[in-house]
PDB file of C-alpha atoms in Angstrom:
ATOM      1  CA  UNK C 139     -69.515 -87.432  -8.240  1.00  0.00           C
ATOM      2  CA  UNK C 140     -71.644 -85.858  -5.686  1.00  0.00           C
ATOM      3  CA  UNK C 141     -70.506 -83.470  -2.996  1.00  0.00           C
ATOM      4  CA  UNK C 142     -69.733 -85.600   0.176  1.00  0.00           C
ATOM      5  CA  UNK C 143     -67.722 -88.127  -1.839  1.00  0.00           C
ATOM      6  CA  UNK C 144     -65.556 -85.504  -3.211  1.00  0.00           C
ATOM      7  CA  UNK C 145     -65.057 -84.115   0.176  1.00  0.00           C
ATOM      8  CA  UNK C 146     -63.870 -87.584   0.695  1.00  0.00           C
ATOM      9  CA  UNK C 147     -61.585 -87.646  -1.757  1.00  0.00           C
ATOM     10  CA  UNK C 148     -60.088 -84.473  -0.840  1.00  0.00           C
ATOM     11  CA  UNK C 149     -59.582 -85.171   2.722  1.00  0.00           C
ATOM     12  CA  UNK C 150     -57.541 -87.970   1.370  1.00  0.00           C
ATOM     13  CA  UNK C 151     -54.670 -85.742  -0.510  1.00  0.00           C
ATOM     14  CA  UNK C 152     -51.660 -84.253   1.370  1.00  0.00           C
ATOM     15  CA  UNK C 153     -52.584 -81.922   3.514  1.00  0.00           C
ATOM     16  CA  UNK C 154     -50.804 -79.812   6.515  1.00  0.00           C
ATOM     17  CA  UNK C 155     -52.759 -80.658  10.202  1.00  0.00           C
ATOM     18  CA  UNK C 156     -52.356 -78.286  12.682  1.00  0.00           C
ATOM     19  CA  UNK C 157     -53.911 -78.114  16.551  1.00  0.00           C
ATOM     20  CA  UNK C 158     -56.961 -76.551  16.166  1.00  0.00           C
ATOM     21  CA  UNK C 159     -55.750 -74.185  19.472  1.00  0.00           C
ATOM     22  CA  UNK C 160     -53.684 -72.848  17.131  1.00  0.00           C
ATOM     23  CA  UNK C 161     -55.843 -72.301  14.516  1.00  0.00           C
ATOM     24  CA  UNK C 162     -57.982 -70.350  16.556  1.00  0.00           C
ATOM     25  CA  UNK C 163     -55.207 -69.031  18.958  1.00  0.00           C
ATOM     26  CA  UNK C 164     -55.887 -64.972  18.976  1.00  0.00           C
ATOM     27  CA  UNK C 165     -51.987 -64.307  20.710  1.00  0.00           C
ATOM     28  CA  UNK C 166     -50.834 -64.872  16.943  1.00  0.00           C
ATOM     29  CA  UNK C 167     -51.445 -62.807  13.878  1.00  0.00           C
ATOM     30  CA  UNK C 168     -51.716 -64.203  10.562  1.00  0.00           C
ATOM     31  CA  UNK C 169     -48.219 -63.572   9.836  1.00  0.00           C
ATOM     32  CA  UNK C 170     -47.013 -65.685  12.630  1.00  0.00           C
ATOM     33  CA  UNK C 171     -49.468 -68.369  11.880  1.00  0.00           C
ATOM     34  CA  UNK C 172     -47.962 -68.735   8.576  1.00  0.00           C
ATOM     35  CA  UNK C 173     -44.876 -69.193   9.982  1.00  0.00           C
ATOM     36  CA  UNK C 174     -46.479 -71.817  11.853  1.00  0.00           C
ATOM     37  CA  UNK C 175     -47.574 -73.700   8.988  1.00  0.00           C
ATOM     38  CA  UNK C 176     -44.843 -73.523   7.155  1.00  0.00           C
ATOM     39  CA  UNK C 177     -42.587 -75.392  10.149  1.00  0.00           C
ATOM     40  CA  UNK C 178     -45.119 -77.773  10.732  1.00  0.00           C
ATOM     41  CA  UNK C 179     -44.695 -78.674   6.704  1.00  0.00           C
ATOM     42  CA  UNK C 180     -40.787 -78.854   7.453  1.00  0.00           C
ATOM     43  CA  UNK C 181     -41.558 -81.440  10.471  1.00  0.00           C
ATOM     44  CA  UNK C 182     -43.009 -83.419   7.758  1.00  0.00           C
ATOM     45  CA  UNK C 183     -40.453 -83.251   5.397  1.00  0.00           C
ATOM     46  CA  UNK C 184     -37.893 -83.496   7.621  1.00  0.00           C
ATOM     47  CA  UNK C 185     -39.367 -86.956   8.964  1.00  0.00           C
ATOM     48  CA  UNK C 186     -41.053 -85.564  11.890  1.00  0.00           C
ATOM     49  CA  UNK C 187     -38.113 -83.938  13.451  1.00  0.00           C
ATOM     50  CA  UNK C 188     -38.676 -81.179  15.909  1.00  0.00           C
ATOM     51  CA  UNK C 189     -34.998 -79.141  15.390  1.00  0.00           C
ATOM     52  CA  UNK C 190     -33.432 -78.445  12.382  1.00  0.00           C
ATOM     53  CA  UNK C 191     -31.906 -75.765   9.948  1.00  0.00           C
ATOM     54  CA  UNK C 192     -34.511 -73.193   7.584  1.00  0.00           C
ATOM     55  CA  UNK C 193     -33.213 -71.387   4.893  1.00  0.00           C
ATOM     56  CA  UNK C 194     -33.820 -67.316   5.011  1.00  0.00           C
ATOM     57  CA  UNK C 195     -34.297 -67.084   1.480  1.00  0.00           C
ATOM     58  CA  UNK C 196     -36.669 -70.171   1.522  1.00  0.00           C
ATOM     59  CA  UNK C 197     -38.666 -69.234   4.279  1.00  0.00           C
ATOM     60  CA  UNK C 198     -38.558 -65.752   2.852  1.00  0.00           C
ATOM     61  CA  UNK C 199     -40.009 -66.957  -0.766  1.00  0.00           C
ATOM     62  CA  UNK C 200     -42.553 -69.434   0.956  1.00  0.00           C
ATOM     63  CA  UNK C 201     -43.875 -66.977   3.248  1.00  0.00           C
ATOM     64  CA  UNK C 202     -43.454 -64.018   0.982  1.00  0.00           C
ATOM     65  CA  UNK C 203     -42.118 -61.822   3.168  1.00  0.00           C
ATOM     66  CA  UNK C 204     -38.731 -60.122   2.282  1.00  0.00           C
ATOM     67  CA  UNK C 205     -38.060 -57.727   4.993  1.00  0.00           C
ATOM     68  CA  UNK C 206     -36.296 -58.946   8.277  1.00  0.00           C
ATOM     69  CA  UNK C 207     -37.715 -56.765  10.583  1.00  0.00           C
ATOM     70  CA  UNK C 208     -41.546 -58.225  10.046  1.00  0.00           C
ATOM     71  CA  UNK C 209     -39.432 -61.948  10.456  1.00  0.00           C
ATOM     72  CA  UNK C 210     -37.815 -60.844  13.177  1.00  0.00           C
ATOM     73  CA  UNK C 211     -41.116 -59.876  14.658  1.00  0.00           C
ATOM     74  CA  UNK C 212     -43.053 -63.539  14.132  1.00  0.00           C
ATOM     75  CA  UNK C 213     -39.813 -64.655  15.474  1.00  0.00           C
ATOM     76  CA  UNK C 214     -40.426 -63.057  18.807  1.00  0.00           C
ATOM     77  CA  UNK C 215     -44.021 -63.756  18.862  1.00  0.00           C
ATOM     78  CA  UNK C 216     -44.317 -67.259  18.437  1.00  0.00           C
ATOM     79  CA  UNK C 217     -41.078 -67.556  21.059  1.00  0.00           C
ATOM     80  CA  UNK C 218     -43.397 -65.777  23.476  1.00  0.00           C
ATOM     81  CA  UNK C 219     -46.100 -68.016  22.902  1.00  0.00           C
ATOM     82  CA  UNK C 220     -44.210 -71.162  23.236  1.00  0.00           C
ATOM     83  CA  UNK C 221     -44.115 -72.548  19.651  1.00  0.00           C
ATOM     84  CA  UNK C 222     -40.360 -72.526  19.576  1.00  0.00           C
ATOM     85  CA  UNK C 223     -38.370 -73.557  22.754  1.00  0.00           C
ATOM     86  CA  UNK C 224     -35.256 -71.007  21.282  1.00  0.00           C
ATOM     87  CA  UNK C 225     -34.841 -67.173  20.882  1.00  0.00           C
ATOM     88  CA  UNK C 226     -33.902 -66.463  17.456  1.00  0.00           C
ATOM     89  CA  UNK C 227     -32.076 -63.351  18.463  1.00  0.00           C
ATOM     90  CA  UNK C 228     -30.218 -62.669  15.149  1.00  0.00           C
ATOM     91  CA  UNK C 229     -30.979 -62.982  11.651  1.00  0.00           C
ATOM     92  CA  UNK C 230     -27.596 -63.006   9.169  1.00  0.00           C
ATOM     93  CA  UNK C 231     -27.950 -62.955   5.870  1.00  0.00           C
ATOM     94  CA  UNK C 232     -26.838 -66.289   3.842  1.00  0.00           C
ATOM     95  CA  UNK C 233     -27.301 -68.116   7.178  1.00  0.00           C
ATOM     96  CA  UNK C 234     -29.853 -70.598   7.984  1.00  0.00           C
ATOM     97  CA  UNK C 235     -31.922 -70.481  10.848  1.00  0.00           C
ATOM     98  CA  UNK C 236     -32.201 -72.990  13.232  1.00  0.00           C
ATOM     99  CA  UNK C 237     -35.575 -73.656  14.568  1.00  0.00           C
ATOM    100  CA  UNK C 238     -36.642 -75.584  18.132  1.00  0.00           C
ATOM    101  CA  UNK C 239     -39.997 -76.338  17.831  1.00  0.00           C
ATOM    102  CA  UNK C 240     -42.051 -77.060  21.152  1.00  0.00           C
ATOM    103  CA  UNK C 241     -43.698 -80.252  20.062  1.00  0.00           C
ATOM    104  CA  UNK C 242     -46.841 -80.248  21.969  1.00  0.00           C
ATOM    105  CA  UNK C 243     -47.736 -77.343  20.043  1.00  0.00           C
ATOM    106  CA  UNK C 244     -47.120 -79.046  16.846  1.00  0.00           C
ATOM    107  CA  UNK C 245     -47.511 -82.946  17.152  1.00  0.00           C
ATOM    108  CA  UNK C 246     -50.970 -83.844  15.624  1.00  0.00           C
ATOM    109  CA  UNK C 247     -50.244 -87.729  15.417  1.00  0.00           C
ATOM    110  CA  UNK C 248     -51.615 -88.494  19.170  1.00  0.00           C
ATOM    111  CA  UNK C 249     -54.921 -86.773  17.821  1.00  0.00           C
ATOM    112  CA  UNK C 250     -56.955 -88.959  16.114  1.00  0.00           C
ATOM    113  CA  UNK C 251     -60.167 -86.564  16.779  1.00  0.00           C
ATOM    114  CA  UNK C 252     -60.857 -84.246  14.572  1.00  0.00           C
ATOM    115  CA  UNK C 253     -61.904 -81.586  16.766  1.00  0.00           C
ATOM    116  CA  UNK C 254     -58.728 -80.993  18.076  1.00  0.00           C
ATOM    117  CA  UNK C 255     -56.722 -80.443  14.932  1.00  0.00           C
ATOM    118  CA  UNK C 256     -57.508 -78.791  11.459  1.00  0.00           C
ATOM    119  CA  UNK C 257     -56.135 -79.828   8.156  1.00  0.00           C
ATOM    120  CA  UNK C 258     -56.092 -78.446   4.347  1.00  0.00           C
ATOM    121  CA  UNK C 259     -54.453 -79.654   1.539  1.00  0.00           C
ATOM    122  CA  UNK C 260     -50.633 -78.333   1.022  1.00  0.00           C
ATOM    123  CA  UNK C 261     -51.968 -76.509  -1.878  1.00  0.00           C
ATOM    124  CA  UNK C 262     -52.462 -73.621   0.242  1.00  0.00           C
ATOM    125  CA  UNK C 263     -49.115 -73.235   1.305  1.00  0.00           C
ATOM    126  CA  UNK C 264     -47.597 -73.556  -1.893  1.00  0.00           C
ATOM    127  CA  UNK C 265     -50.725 -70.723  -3.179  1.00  0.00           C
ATOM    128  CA  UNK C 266     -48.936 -68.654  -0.775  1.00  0.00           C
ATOM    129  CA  UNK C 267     -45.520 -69.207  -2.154  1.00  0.00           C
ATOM    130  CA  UNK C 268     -46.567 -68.661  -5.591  1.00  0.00           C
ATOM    131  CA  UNK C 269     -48.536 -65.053  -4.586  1.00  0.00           C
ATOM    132  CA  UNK C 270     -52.276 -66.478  -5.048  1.00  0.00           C
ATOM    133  CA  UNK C 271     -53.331 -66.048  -1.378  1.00  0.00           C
ATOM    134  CA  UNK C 272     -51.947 -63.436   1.232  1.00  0.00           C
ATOM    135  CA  UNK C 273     -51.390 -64.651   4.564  1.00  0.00           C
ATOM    136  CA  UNK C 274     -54.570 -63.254   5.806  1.00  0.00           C
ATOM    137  CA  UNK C 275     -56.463 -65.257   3.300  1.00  0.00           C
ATOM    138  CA  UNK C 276     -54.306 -68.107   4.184  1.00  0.00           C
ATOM    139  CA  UNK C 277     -55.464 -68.025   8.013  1.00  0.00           C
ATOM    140  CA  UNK C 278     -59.068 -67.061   7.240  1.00  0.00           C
ATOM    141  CA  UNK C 279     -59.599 -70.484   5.238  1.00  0.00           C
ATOM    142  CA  UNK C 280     -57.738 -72.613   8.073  1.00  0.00           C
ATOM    143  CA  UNK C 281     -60.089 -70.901  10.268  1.00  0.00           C
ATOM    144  CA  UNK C 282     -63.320 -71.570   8.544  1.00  0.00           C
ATOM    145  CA  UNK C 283     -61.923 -75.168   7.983  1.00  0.00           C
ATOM    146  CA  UNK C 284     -61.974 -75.344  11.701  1.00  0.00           C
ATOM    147  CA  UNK C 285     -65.262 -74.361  12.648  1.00  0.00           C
ATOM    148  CA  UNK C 286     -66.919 -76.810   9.845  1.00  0.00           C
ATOM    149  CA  UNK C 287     -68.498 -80.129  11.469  1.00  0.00           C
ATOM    150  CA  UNK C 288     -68.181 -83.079   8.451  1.00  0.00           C
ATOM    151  CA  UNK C 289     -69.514 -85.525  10.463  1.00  0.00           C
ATOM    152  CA  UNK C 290     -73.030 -83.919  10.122  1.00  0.00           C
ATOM    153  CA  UNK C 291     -73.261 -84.230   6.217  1.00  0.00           C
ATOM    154  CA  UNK C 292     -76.205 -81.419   6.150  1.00  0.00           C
ATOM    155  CA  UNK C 293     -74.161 -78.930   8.094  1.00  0.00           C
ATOM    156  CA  UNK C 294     -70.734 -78.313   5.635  1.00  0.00           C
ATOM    157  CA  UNK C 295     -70.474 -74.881   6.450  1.00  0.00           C
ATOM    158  CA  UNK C 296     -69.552 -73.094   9.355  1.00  0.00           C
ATOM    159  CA  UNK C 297     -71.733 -69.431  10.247  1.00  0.00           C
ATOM    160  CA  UNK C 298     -68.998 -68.330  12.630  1.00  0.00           C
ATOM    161  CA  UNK C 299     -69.639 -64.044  13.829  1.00  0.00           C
ATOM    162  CA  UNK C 300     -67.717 -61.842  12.853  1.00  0.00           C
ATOM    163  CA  UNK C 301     -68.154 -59.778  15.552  1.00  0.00           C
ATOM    164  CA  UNK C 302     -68.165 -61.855  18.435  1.00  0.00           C
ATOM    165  CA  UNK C 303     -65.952 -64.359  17.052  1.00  0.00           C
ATOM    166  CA  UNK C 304     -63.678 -64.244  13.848  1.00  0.00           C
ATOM    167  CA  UNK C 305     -62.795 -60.826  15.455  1.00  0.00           C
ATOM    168  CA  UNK C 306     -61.192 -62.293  18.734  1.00  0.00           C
ATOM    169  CA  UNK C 307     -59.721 -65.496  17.303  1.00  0.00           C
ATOM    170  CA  UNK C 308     -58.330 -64.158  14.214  1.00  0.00           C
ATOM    171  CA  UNK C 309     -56.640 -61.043  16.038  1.00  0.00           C
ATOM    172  CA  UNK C 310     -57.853 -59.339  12.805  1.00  0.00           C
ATOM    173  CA  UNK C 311     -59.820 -55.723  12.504  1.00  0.00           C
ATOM    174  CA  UNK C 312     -63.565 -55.552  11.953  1.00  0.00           C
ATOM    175  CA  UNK C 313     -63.007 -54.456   8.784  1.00  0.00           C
ATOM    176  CA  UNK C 314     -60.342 -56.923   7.569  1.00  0.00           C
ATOM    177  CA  UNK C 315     -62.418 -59.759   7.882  1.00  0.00           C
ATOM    178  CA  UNK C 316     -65.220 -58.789   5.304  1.00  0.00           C
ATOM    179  CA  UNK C 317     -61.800 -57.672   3.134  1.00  0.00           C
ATOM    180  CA  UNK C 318     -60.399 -61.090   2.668  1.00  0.00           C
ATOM    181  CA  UNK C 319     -62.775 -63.029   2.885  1.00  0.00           C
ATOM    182  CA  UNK C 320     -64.415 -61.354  -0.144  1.00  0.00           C
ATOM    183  CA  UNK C 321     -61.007 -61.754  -2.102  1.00  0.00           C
ATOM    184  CA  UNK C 322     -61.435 -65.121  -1.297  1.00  0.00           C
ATOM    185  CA  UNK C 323     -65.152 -65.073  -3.006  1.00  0.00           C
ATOM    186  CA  UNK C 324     -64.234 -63.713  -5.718  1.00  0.00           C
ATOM    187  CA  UNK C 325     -61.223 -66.446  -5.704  1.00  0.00           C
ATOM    188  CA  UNK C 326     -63.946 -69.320  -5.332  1.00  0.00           C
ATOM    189  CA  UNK C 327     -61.985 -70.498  -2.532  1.00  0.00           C
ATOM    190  CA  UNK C 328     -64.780 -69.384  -0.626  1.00  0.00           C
ATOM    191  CA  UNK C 329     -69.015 -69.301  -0.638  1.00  0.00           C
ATOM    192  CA  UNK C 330     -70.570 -67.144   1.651  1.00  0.00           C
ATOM    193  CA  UNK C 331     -74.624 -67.942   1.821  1.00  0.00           C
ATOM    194  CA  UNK C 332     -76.588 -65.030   3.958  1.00  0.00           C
ATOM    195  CA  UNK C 333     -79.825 -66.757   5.590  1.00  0.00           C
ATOM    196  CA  UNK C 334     -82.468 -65.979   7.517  1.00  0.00           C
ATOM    197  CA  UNK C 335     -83.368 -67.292  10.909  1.00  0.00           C
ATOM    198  CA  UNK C 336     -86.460 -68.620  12.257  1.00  0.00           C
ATOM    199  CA  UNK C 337     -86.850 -66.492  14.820  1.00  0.00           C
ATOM    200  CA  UNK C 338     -85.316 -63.215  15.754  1.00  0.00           C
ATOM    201  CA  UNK C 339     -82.795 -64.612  17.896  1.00  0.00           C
ATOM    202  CA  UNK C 340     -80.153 -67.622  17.873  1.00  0.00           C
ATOM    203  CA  UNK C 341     -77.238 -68.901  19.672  1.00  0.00           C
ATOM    204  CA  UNK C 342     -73.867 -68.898  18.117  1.00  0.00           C
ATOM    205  CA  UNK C 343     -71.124 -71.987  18.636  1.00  0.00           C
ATOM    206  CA  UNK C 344     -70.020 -70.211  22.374  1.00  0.00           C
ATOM    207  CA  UNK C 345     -73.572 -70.478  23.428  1.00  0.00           C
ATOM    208  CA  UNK C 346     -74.126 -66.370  23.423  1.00  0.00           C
ATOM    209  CA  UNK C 347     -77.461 -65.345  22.367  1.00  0.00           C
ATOM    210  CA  UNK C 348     -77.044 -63.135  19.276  1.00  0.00           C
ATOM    211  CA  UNK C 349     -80.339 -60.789  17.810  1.00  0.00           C
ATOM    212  CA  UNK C 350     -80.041 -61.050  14.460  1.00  0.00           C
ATOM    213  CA  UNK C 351     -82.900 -62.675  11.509  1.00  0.00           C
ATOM    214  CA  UNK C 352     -79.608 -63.483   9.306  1.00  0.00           C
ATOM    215  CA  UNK C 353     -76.129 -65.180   9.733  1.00  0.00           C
ATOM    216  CA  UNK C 354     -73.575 -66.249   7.035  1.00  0.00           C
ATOM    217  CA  UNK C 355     -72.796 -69.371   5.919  1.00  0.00           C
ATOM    218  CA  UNK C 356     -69.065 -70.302   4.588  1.00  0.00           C
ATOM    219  CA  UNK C 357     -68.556 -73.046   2.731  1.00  0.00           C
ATOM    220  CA  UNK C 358     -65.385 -73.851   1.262  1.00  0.00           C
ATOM    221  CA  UNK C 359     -64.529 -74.938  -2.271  1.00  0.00           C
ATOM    222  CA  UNK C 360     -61.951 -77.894  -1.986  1.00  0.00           C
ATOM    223  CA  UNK C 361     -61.613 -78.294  -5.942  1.00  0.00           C
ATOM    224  CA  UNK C 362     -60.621 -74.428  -6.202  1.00  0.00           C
ATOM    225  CA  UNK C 363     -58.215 -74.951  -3.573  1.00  0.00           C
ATOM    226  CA  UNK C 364     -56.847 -78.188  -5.039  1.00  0.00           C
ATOM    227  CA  UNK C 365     -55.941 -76.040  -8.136  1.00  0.00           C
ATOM    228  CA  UNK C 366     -53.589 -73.336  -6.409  1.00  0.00           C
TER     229      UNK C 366
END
């Protein structure tokens, strides 16, 4: 089977779609993004509802997070950027948590361009729930997902900066990035190609004019990530 038919294939299984906004949204941090894709799975499975009940220790286990205070923090955040239409203002313990999701940041069914949403199969959630991927890693590959162009069958990478770019975005350090996205090499969730440019100078996806005779190229490895 060669590459772009597996691609195919793989674009084919479940998989969790999110706006791409929010994929790139740098007012979230990878914690809260996580979050994030772990209510847009429950509008799935909930038949596209929009309010409804999470379980602590669920959302706890899924997310791997165990303290409330760092909960309690994504809480706030993604309140303050208008992913939920409802303060959670207390979390009890043996309680579920009931969510109000603002829909236009989470309905990707009116979208039938690509562009404007991102999607990867649900095997990356449940890598997170079963302690293969951290959260960071989790975001990083959504993010990379986002920035690859599959209707150009020569170009299945993307060679966003880190600098200028995955910095911002991300809301991640400079020295995070390399971090994580080397776990995920040496996961094979990831390939990272260095190449050299034809001349000494290039523009990058924004259009800025960057000096540089080398940028990286990330691929990702959809059979790898089937197998979380």
């Amino acid at each position: 089977m060669d590459e772009n038919k597996n691609i195919k294939q793989k674009r084919n299984k479940q998989s969790i779609h999110l706006p791409t906004s929010t994929v790139r949204d740098p007012n979230i941090n990878a914690n809260d993004f996580c979050l994030i894709l772990y209510l847009k799975y429950l509008t799935w499975r909930s038949g596209n509802r929009y309010e409804f009940d999470v379980s602590l220790s669920e959302l706890k286990q899924f997310l791997n997070i165990q303290d409330n205070k760092t909960l309690k923090s994504s809480f706030n955040n993604i309140f303050r950027e208008e992913y939920i239409t409802r303060e959670i203002k207390k979390i009890l313990p043996n309680n579920p948590i009931r969510f109000f999701l603002n829909q236009k940041k989470f309905d990707t069914d009116g979208n039938l361009d690509e562009k404007f949403f991102t999607y990867l199969p649900i095997n990356i959630l449940y890598g997170m729930k079963n302690r293969k991927l951290d959260r960071k890693e989790v975001r990083i590959l959504y993010y990379i997902k986002s920035y690859i162009n599959y209707s150009d069958p020569k170009k299945e990478y993307c060679f966003t900066g880190i600098e200028k770019t995955m910095v911002k975005e991300l809301n991640m350090g400079k020295n995070t990035i390399p971090k994580y996205t080397d776990m995920l090499v040496k996961k094979n969730l990831i390939r990272i190609e260095k190449n050299k440019l034809e001349t000494s100078y290039q523009y990058d996806e924004e259009g800025n004019l960057i000096f540089t005779r080398y940028n990286n190229h990330y691929y990702l490895d959809f059979n790898n990530i089937d197998k979380l």
